[in-house]
């Protein structure tokens, strides 16, 4: 599994967001889906001529990642949903996944941040979850780890100072809005199912 965020990317995120002013997320709850069509989340979005102009989606990420930045470049939401089969060799369970993510994906962010345990309401299909808020280098945000029957999720919110606290209700609602899509089984699982049927 590729690292969702490298040190360079985290620093770029912090510097870019810190240079922007605060913003208030507004608009109607709008669904956004990752490229693999394995999950969706909802965030407030305003429509302009039929297009969701409130968010810019990074289309250069892996298909199991949804990477979005609001149009004011003040709030960034990155959701990584990976099948348990895909990471079974490095994460035998939820605690193993969190440890892996903390030591690799999140290591540089956690090292320089003031972390605090937080409470997030999660969807009913989530079996286990763990959440924290953080602040560092004029940025703030939250990290939520979740486990479902078939996948692990890392839900990362990075915002310019004031951007998270000022939109906390909407951002927490977006975590609760997470849905797993029935047609979005990762390619590895589909390939395994096809092989089993052939046998």
CSV table of N, CA and C in Angstrom, one decimal, residues 1 5 11 23 31 36 53 60-61 64 68 73 82 85 89 92 100 112 114 143 151 184 190 199:
chain,number,residue,atom,x,y,z
A,1,UNK,N,0.8,-1.2,0.0
A,1,UNK,CA,0.0,0.0,0.0
A,1,UNK,C,0.9,1.2,0.0
A,5,UNK,N,0.3,10.1,2.6
A,5,UNK,CA,0.9,11.4,2.7
A,5,UNK,C,2.4,11.2,3.0
A,11,UNK,N,4.1,18.8,4.5
A,11,UNK,CA,4.7,20.2,4.6
A,11,UNK,C,4.0,21.1,3.6
A,23,UNK,N,-12.4,30.2,5.9
A,23,UNK,CA,-13.6,30.1,5.1
A,23,UNK,C,-14.6,29.4,5.8
A,31,UNK,N,-22.7,14.5,-2.4
A,31,UNK,CA,-22.0,13.3,-2.4
A,31,UNK,C,-20.8,13.3,-3.3
A,36,UNK,N,-12.3,4.6,-7.4
A,36,UNK,CA,-12.6,3.1,-7.5
A,36,UNK,C,-14.1,2.8,-7.2
A,53,UNK,N,-18.8,23.8,-7.5
A,53,UNK,CA,-17.6,24.7,-7.5
A,53,UNK,C,-16.9,24.9,-6.2
A,60,UNK,N,-5.2,12.8,-9.4
A,60,UNK,CA,-3.9,12.1,-9.6
A,60,UNK,C,-3.6,11.2,-8.5
A,61,UNK,N,-4.5,10.9,-7.6
A,61,UNK,CA,-4.2,10.0,-6.5
A,61,UNK,C,-4.6,8.6,-6.9
A,64,UNK,N,-8.2,4.4,-4.5
A,64,UNK,CA,-8.8,4.2,-3.2
A,64,UNK,C,-8.7,5.4,-2.3
A,68,UNK,N,-9.7,16.0,-1.6
A,68,UNK,CA,-10.5,17.2,-2.0
A,68,UNK,C,-10.0,18.4,-1.2
A,73,UNK,N,-9.1,26.9,-0.8
A,73,UNK,CA,-7.8,26.3,-0.4
A,73,UNK,C,-7.6,26.4,1.1
A,82,UNK,N,-9.1,1.3,2.2
A,82,UNK,CA,-8.3,0.2,1.6
A,82,UNK,C,-8.9,-1.2,2.2
A,85,UNK,N,-8.0,-7.2,2.7
A,85,UNK,CA,-7.2,-8.2,1.9
A,85,UNK,C,-5.9,-7.5,1.4
A,89,UNK,N,-1.0,-8.4,5.0
A,89,UNK,CA,0.4,-8.8,5.4
A,89,UNK,C,1.0,-7.8,6.3
A,92,UNK,N,-2.7,-7.1,10.6
A,92,UNK,CA,-3.6,-8.3,10.9
A,92,UNK,C,-4.9,-7.9,11.5
A,100,UNK,N,0.5,0.8,11.8
A,100,UNK,CA,1.1,1.0,10.5
A,100,UNK,C,1.0,2.4,10.0
A,112,UNK,N,5.2,16.4,14.7
A,112,UNK,CA,5.3,17.8,15.0
A,112,UNK,C,4.0,18.4,15.4
A,114,UNK,N,0.4,18.8,18.0
A,114,UNK,CA,-0.2,18.7,19.3
A,114,UNK,C,-1.5,17.9,19.1
A,143,UNK,N,-7.9,13.4,12.6
A,143,UNK,CA,-7.6,12.1,12.0
A,143,UNK,C,-8.6,11.1,12.6
A,151,UNK,N,-13.0,-3.3,5.2
A,151,UNK,CA,-12.0,-2.3,4.9
A,151,UNK,C,-11.5,-1.5,6.1
A,184,UNK,N,-18.2,-1.4,-5.4
A,184,UNK,CA,-16.8,-0.9,-5.4
A,184,UNK,C,-15.8,-1.8,-4.8
A,190,UNK,N,-11.9,-8.6,-6.7
A,190,UNK,CA,-12.7,-9.1,-7.8
A,190,UNK,C,-11.9,-10.2,-8.6
A,199,UNK,N,-12.1,-22.0,-10.8
A,199,UNK,CA,-11.7,-23.3,-10.2
A,199,UNK,C,-12.9,-24.2,-9.9
